[in-house]
PDB file of C-alpha atoms and ligand atoms in Angstrom:
ATOM      1  CA  MET S   1      83.453  81.598 101.231  1.00 81.00           C
ATOM      2  CA  ASN S   2      84.650  81.409 104.816  1.00 88.00           C
ATOM      3  CA  PRO S   3      83.820  78.084 106.509  1.00 90.00           C
ATOM      4  CA  PRO S   4      81.383  79.427 109.170  1.00 91.00           C
ATOM      5  CA  LEU S   5      79.348  81.251 106.513  1.00 92.00           C
ATOM      6  CA  LEU S   6      79.345  78.165 104.287  1.00 95.00           C
ATOM      7  CA  GLU S   7      78.146  76.088 107.236  1.00 97.00           C
ATOM      8  CA  ALA S   8      75.396  78.634 107.870  1.00 97.00           C
ATOM      9  CA  VAL S   9      74.308  78.343 104.228  1.00 98.00           C
ATOM     10  CA  ALA S  10      74.272  74.533 104.432  1.00 98.00           C
ATOM     11  CA  ALA S  11      72.202  74.705 107.615  1.00 98.00           C
ATOM     12  CA  ARG S  12      69.531  76.761 105.840  1.00 98.00           C
ATOM     13  CA  VAL S  13      69.098  74.415 102.853  1.00 98.00           C
ATOM     14  CA  ARG S  14      65.865  72.482 103.350  1.00 98.00           C
ATOM     15  CA  ASP S  15      65.598  68.920 102.047  1.00 97.00           C
ATOM     16  CA  VAL S  16      62.088  68.191 100.789  1.00 98.00           C
ATOM     17  CA  PRO S  17      61.675  64.430 100.230  1.00 97.00           C
ATOM     18  CA  ASP S  18      59.570  63.119  97.346  1.00 96.00           C
ATOM     19  CA  TRP S  19      59.078  66.516  95.687  1.00 95.00           C
ATOM     20  CA  PRO S  20      58.205  67.193  92.888  1.00 90.00           C
ATOM     21  CA  LYS S  21      58.184  63.389  92.348  1.00 89.00           C
ATOM     22  CA  PRO S  22      58.603  60.303  94.556  1.00 92.00           C
ATOM     23  CA  GLY S  23      62.301  59.488  95.064  1.00 89.00           C
ATOM     24  CA  ILE S  24      63.569  63.047  94.495  1.00 90.00           C
ATOM     25  CA  VAL S  25      64.959  64.961  97.466  1.00 94.00           C
ATOM     26  CA  PHE S  26      64.402  68.575  96.481  1.00 96.00           C
ATOM     27  CA  LYS S  27      66.921  71.112  97.813  1.00 98.00           C
ATOM     28  CA  ASP S  28      64.878  74.162  98.799  1.00 98.00           C
ATOM     29  CA  LEU S  29      67.210  77.176  98.769  1.00 98.00           C
ATOM     30  CA  THR S  30      64.593  79.821  99.564  1.00 98.00           C
ATOM     31  CA  PRO S  31      65.694  80.133 103.244  1.00 98.00           C
ATOM     32  CA  VAL S  32      69.241  80.972 102.045  1.00 98.00           C
ATOM     33  CA  LEU S  33      67.930  83.612  99.626  1.00 98.00           C
ATOM     34  CA  ALA S  34      65.670  85.106 102.298  1.00 98.00           C
ATOM     35  CA  ASP S  35      68.604  85.710 104.664  1.00 98.00           C
ATOM     36  CA  PRO S  36      70.320  89.004 103.697  1.00 98.00           C
ATOM     37  CA  LEU S  37      73.718  88.020 105.102  1.00 97.00           C
ATOM     38  CA  LEU S  38      73.707  84.607 103.453  1.00 98.00           C
ATOM     39  CA  PHE S  39      72.350  85.823 100.106  1.00 98.00           C
ATOM     40  CA  HIS S  40      74.988  88.548  99.941  1.00 98.00           C
ATOM     41  CA  GLY S  41      77.674  86.126 101.149  1.00 97.00           C
ATOM     42  CA  VAL S  42      76.827  83.534  98.512  1.00 98.00           C
ATOM     43  CA  VAL S  43      76.818  86.068  95.661  1.00 98.00           C
ATOM     44  CA  SER S  44      80.100  87.632  96.852  1.00 98.00           C
ATOM     45  CA  ALA S  45      81.747  84.214  97.186  1.00 97.00           C
ATOM     46  CA  LEU S  46      80.672  83.145  93.705  1.00 98.00           C
ATOM     47  CA  ALA S  47      81.828  86.485  92.242  1.00 98.00           C
ATOM     48  CA  ALA S  48      85.243  85.986  93.869  1.00 98.00           C
ATOM     49  CA  ARG S  49      85.513  82.454  92.453  1.00 97.00           C
ATOM     50  CA  VAL S  50      84.991  83.683  88.855  1.00 98.00           C
ATOM     51  CA  ALA S  51      86.964  86.934  89.191  1.00 97.00           C
ATOM     52  CA  THR S  52      89.801  85.719  86.935  1.00 97.00           C
ATOM     53  CA  LEU S  53      87.475  84.659  84.097  1.00 98.00           C
ATOM     54  CA  ASP S  54      87.044  86.836  81.022  1.00 98.00           C
ATOM     55  CA  ILE S  55      83.237  87.203  80.994  1.00 98.00           C
ATOM     56  CA  THR S  56      81.229  89.342  78.578  1.00 98.00           C
ATOM     57  CA  GLU S  57      77.807  88.400  79.969  1.00 98.00           C
ATOM     58  CA  VAL S  58      75.987  86.246  82.489  1.00 98.00           C
ATOM     59  CA  VAL S  59      73.291  83.798  81.351  1.00 99.00           C
ATOM     60  CA  GLY S  60      70.787  82.694  84.005  1.00 98.00           C
ATOM     61  CA  ILE S  61      68.517  79.654  83.620  1.00 98.00           C
ATOM     62  CA  GLU S  62      64.774  79.987  84.370  1.00 97.00           C
ATOM     63  CA  ALA S  63      63.617  80.207  87.024  1.00 97.00           C
ATOM     64  CA  ARG S  64      65.860  79.884  90.043  1.00 97.00           C
ATOM     65  CA  GLY S  65      68.970  80.719  88.006  1.00 98.00           C
ATOM     66  CA  PHE S  66      67.523  84.206  87.497  1.00 98.00           C
ATOM     67  CA  ILE S  67      67.869  85.018  91.196  1.00 98.00           C
ATOM     68  CA  LEU S  68      71.554  84.192  91.617  1.00 98.00           C
ATOM     69  CA  GLY S  69      72.406  85.053  88.009  1.00 98.00           C
ATOM     70  CA  GLY S  70      70.895  88.534  88.185  1.00 98.00           C
ATOM     71  CA  ALA S  71      72.647  89.342  91.446  1.00 98.00           C
ATOM     72  CA  LEU S  72      75.930  87.922  90.170  1.00 98.00           C
ATOM     73  CA  ALA S  73      75.736  89.832  86.877  1.00 98.00           C
ATOM     74  CA  ALA S  74      75.178  93.120  88.725  1.00 98.00           C
ATOM     75  CA  THR S  75      78.046  92.339  91.122  1.00 98.00           C
ATOM     76  CA  LEU S  76      80.372  91.528  88.193  1.00 98.00           C
ATOM     77  CA  ARG S  77      79.082  94.573  86.295  1.00 98.00           C
ATOM     78  CA  ARG S  78      78.065  92.458  83.345  1.00 98.00           C
ATOM     79  CA  GLY S  79      74.773  92.222  81.458  1.00 98.00           C
ATOM     80  CA  PHE S  80      72.237  89.514  82.290  1.00 98.00           C
ATOM     81  CA  VAL S  81      70.668  87.300  79.617  1.00 98.00           C
ATOM     82  CA  PRO S  82      67.777  84.923  80.428  1.00 98.00           C
ATOM     83  CA  VAL S  83      67.467  81.375  79.112  1.00 98.00           C
ATOM     84  CA  ARG S  84      63.744  80.650  79.360  1.00 98.00           C
ATOM     85  CA  LYS S  85      61.198  77.876  79.291  1.00 96.00           C
ATOM     86  CA  PRO S  86      59.421  77.431  75.909  1.00 96.00           C
ATOM     87  CA  GLY S  87      57.052  80.128  74.710  1.00 96.00           C
ATOM     88  CA  LYS S  88      58.168  82.843  77.141  1.00 98.00           C
ATOM     89  CA  LEU S  89      60.579  84.818  74.962  1.00 98.00           C
ATOM     90  CA  PRO S  90      58.788  87.327  72.720  1.00 98.00           C
ATOM     91  CA  ARG S  91      61.152  87.287  69.730  1.00 98.00           C
ATOM     92  CA  LYS S  92      62.867  84.689  67.496  1.00 98.00           C
ATOM     93  CA  ALA S  93      64.590  82.105  69.689  1.00 98.00           C
ATOM     94  CA  HIS S  94      66.621  78.906  69.448  1.00 98.00           C
ATOM     95  CA  ARG S  95      65.199  75.895  71.318  1.00 98.00           C
ATOM     96  CA  GLU S  96      66.939  72.870  72.898  1.00 97.00           C
ATOM     97  CA  ALA S  97      65.304  69.854  74.556  1.00 94.00           C
ATOM     98  CA  TYR S  98      66.945  68.347  77.647  1.00 89.00           C
ATOM     99  CA  GLY S  99      66.434  65.701  80.336  1.00 78.00           C
ATOM    100  CA  LEU S 100      66.042  66.488  84.033  1.00 71.00           C
ATOM    101  CA  GLU S 101      66.620  64.509  87.236  1.00 62.00           C
ATOM    102  CA  TYR S 102      62.810  64.517  87.351  1.00 62.00           C
ATOM    103  CA  GLY S 103      61.512  64.795  83.772  1.00 66.00           C
ATOM    104  CA  ALA S 104      62.179  66.476  80.432  1.00 74.00           C
ATOM    105  CA  ASP S 105      61.733  70.001  79.138  1.00 91.00           C
ATOM    106  CA  SER S 106      63.054  72.558  76.655  1.00 96.00           C
ATOM    107  CA  LEU S 107      64.857  75.863  76.954  1.00 97.00           C
ATOM    108  CA  GLU S 108      65.060  78.869  74.651  1.00 98.00           C
ATOM    109  CA  LEU S 109      67.434  81.765  74.004  1.00 98.00           C
ATOM    110  CA  HIS S 110      66.788  84.768  71.764  1.00 98.00           C
ATOM    111  CA  THR S 111      68.824  84.311  68.562  1.00 98.00           C
ATOM    112  CA  ASP S 112      70.323  87.809  68.966  1.00 98.00           C
ATOM    113  CA  ALA S 113      70.761  87.628  72.755  1.00 98.00           C
ATOM    114  CA  LEU S 114      74.550  87.572  72.897  1.00 98.00           C
ATOM    115  CA  VAL S 115      77.265  90.033  71.882  1.00 95.00           C
ATOM    116  CA  ARG S 116      79.722  89.009  69.130  1.00 93.00           C
ATOM    117  CA  ASN S 117      82.238  86.421  70.402  1.00 95.00           C
ATOM    118  CA  ALA S 118      80.426  86.274  73.737  1.00 98.00           C
ATOM    119  CA  GLN S 119      82.316  84.703  76.668  1.00 98.00           C
ATOM    120  CA  VAL S 120      79.478  83.506  78.845  1.00 98.00           C
ATOM    121  CA  LEU S 121      79.141  82.594  82.510  1.00 99.00           C
ATOM    122  CA  VAL S 122      76.147  80.257  83.008  1.00 99.00           C
ATOM    123  CA  VAL S 123      74.355  80.412  86.374  1.00 99.00           C
ATOM    124  CA  ASP S 124      71.785  78.120  87.959  1.00 98.00           C
ATOM    125  CA  ASP S 125      70.836  77.325  91.546  1.00 98.00           C
ATOM    126  CA  LEU S 126      71.706  73.626  91.478  1.00 98.00           C
ATOM    127  CA  LEU S 127      73.681  71.127  89.378  1.00 97.00           C
ATOM    128  CA  ALA S 128      72.192  67.630  89.238  1.00 94.00           C
ATOM    129  CA  THR S 129      72.786  65.565  86.043  1.00 92.00           C
ATOM    130  CA  GLY S 130      73.995  68.593  84.069  1.00 95.00           C
ATOM    131  CA  GLY S 131      71.356  68.211  81.336  1.00 93.00           C
ATOM    132  CA  THR S 132      69.928  71.693  81.869  1.00 95.00           C
ATOM    133  CA  ALA S 133      73.354  73.331  81.789  1.00 97.00           C
ATOM    134  CA  LEU S 134      74.414  71.344  78.699  1.00 97.00           C
ATOM    135  CA  ALA S 135      71.261  72.378  76.817  1.00 97.00           C
ATOM    136  CA  THR S 136      72.051  75.974  77.791  1.00 98.00           C
ATOM    137  CA  GLU S 137      75.581  75.624  76.419  1.00 98.00           C
ATOM    138  CA  LYS S 138      74.157  74.319  73.121  1.00 98.00           C
ATOM    139  CA  LEU S 139      71.901  77.388  72.912  1.00 98.00           C
ATOM    140  CA  ILE S 140      74.846  79.697  73.641  1.00 98.00           C
ATOM    141  CA  ARG S 141      76.944  78.034  70.927  1.00 98.00           C
ATOM    142  CA  ARG S 142      74.079  78.357  68.434  1.00 98.00           C
ATOM    143  CA  CYS S 143      74.108  82.104  69.217  1.00 98.00           C
ATOM    144  CA  GLY S 144      77.861  82.259  68.522  1.00 97.00           C
ATOM    145  CA  GLY S 145      79.060  82.365  72.138  1.00 98.00           C
ATOM    146  CA  VAL S 146      81.282  80.147  74.246  1.00 98.00           C
ATOM    147  CA  VAL S 147      80.809  79.122  77.881  1.00 98.00           C
ATOM    148  CA  VAL S 148      83.794  80.069  80.045  1.00 98.00           C
ATOM    149  CA  GLY S 149      82.272  78.798  83.295  1.00 98.00           C
ATOM    150  CA  PHE S 150      79.248  77.307  85.050  1.00 99.00           C
ATOM    151  CA  VAL S 151      78.254  78.521  88.504  1.00 98.00           C
ATOM    152  CA  PHE S 152      75.925  76.808  90.976  1.00 98.00           C
ATOM    153  CA  LEU S 153      75.092  77.294  94.629  1.00 98.00           C
ATOM    154  CA  VAL S 154      74.549  73.542  95.111  1.00 98.00           C
ATOM    155  CA  GLU S 155      76.091  70.517  93.358  1.00 98.00           C
ATOM    156  CA  LEU S 156      74.704  66.986  93.775  1.00 97.00           C
ATOM    157  CA  GLU S 157      78.108  65.366  93.143  1.00 97.00           C
ATOM    158  CA  TYR S 158      76.809  61.815  92.878  1.00 95.00           C
ATOM    159  CA  LEU S 159      74.789  62.618  89.720  1.00 94.00           C
ATOM    160  CA  GLY S 160      77.960  63.350  87.737  1.00 96.00           C
ATOM    161  CA  GLY S 161      76.986  66.769  86.355  1.00 97.00           C
ATOM    162  CA  ALA S 162      80.449  68.310  86.781  1.00 98.00           C
ATOM    163  CA  GLU S 163      82.063  65.506  84.763  1.00 98.00           C
ATOM    164  CA  ARG S 164      79.535  65.996  81.970  1.00 97.00           C
ATOM    165  CA  LEU S 165      80.191  69.746  81.846  1.00 98.00           C
ATOM    166  CA  GLY S 166      83.968  69.509  82.348  1.00 98.00           C
ATOM    167  CA  ALA S 167      84.930  69.755  86.012  1.00 97.00           C
ATOM    168  CA  ASP S 168      87.452  72.552  85.440  1.00 98.00           C
ATOM    169  CA  ARG S 169      84.647  74.818  84.170  1.00 97.00           C
ATOM    170  CA  VAL S 170      82.347  74.213  87.164  1.00 98.00           C
ATOM    171  CA  VAL S 171      82.179  76.324  90.331  1.00 98.00           C
ATOM    172  CA  SER S 172      79.832  75.289  93.139  1.00 98.00           C
ATOM    173  CA  LEU S 173      79.716  76.291  96.791  1.00 97.00           C
ATOM    174  CA  LEU S 174      77.905  73.381  98.457  1.00 97.00           C
ATOM    175  CA  LYS S 175      78.709  69.856  97.271  1.00 97.00           C
ATOM    176  CA  TYR S 176      76.556  66.942  98.385  1.00 96.00           C
ATOM    177  CA  PRO S 177      77.845  63.363  98.222  1.00 93.00           C
ATOM    178  CA  ARG S 178      75.391  60.498  97.768  1.00 83.00           C
ATOM    179  CA  PRO S 179      72.693  60.696 100.520  1.00 73.00           C
TER     180      PRO S 179
HETATM  181  P1  AMP W 201      70.022  68.793  85.909  1.00 86.79           P
HETATM  182  O1  AMP W 201      69.677  69.239  84.526  1.00 86.79           O
HETATM  183  O2  AMP W 201      69.761  67.341  86.139  1.00 86.79           O
HETATM  184  O3  AMP W 201      71.435  69.192  86.292  1.00 86.79           O
HETATM  185  O4  AMP W 201      69.035  69.545  86.892  1.00 86.79           O
HETATM  186  C1  AMP W 201      69.273  70.861  87.306  1.00 86.79           C
HETATM  187  C2  AMP W 201      68.039  71.695  87.269  1.00 86.79           C
HETATM  188  O5  AMP W 201      66.941  71.022  87.876  1.00 86.79           O
HETATM  189  C3  AMP W 201      68.243  72.975  88.036  1.00 86.79           C
HETATM  190  O6  AMP W 201      67.556  74.016  87.331  1.00 86.79           O
HETATM  191  C4  AMP W 201      67.620  72.715  89.386  1.00 86.79           C
HETATM  192  O7  AMP W 201      66.913  73.837  89.845  1.00 86.79           O
HETATM  193  C5  AMP W 201      66.673  71.547  89.158  1.00 86.79           C
HETATM  194  N1  AMP W 201      66.879  70.424  90.104  1.00 86.79           N
HETATM  195  C6  AMP W 201      67.246  69.161  89.760  1.00 86.79           C
HETATM  196  N2  AMP W 201      67.307  68.369  90.832  1.00 86.79           N
HETATM  197  C7  AMP W 201      67.001  69.142  91.890  1.00 86.79           C
HETATM  198  C8  AMP W 201      66.941  68.903  93.307  1.00 86.79           C
HETATM  199  N3  AMP W 201      67.183  67.697  93.843  1.00 86.79           N
HETATM  200  N4  AMP W 201      66.601  69.946  94.107  1.00 86.79           N
HETATM  201  C9  AMP W 201      66.364  71.169  93.566  1.00 86.79           C
HETATM  202  N5  AMP W 201      66.421  71.460  92.263  1.00 86.79           N
HETATM  203  C10 AMP W 201      66.732  70.465  91.419  1.00 86.79           C
END
């Protein structure tokens, strides 16, 4: 992404202190998504960064990963597969528990969601500790797929998520050092 556009994206990220819990600074990306130039710019930049990867489908993580993941899948001309919060998928699904920067939860993936030997790109809005993305990788492996890359708009570098996922598999546009 060209530097002025990246700066414009950074300028539209809103820090919300103590939300959803005291001590968490929530990165609100809705102003970036609401700006047509920035939304398109972010999706195009992420698509360019993964252009050399052999991807059979894009997996987006509920809920904010659906927004970028859906747009990215359409741009890459790949199918989109949702990883959802518990109880949302209508058919047989695998479930994985995970820890969050601010709590714990579970994620699910339909057992038949992926093509044979799927090469998956995982998309979410933000990388913090990496627990959400790691749980998603476990689900993908249980469905017979492999993760070829993880894509995020924002990375909170100081929480070590990229190291947990394998830094060479992680693409992020905006990296934040310790506040
Ligand atoms: P983690 O599993 O710790 O990498 O957390 C990443 C997930 O939690 C993503 O789905 C994010 O949307 C959300 N998240 C964690 N921390 C924040 C934060 N400071 N601001 C916004 N979203 C966050």
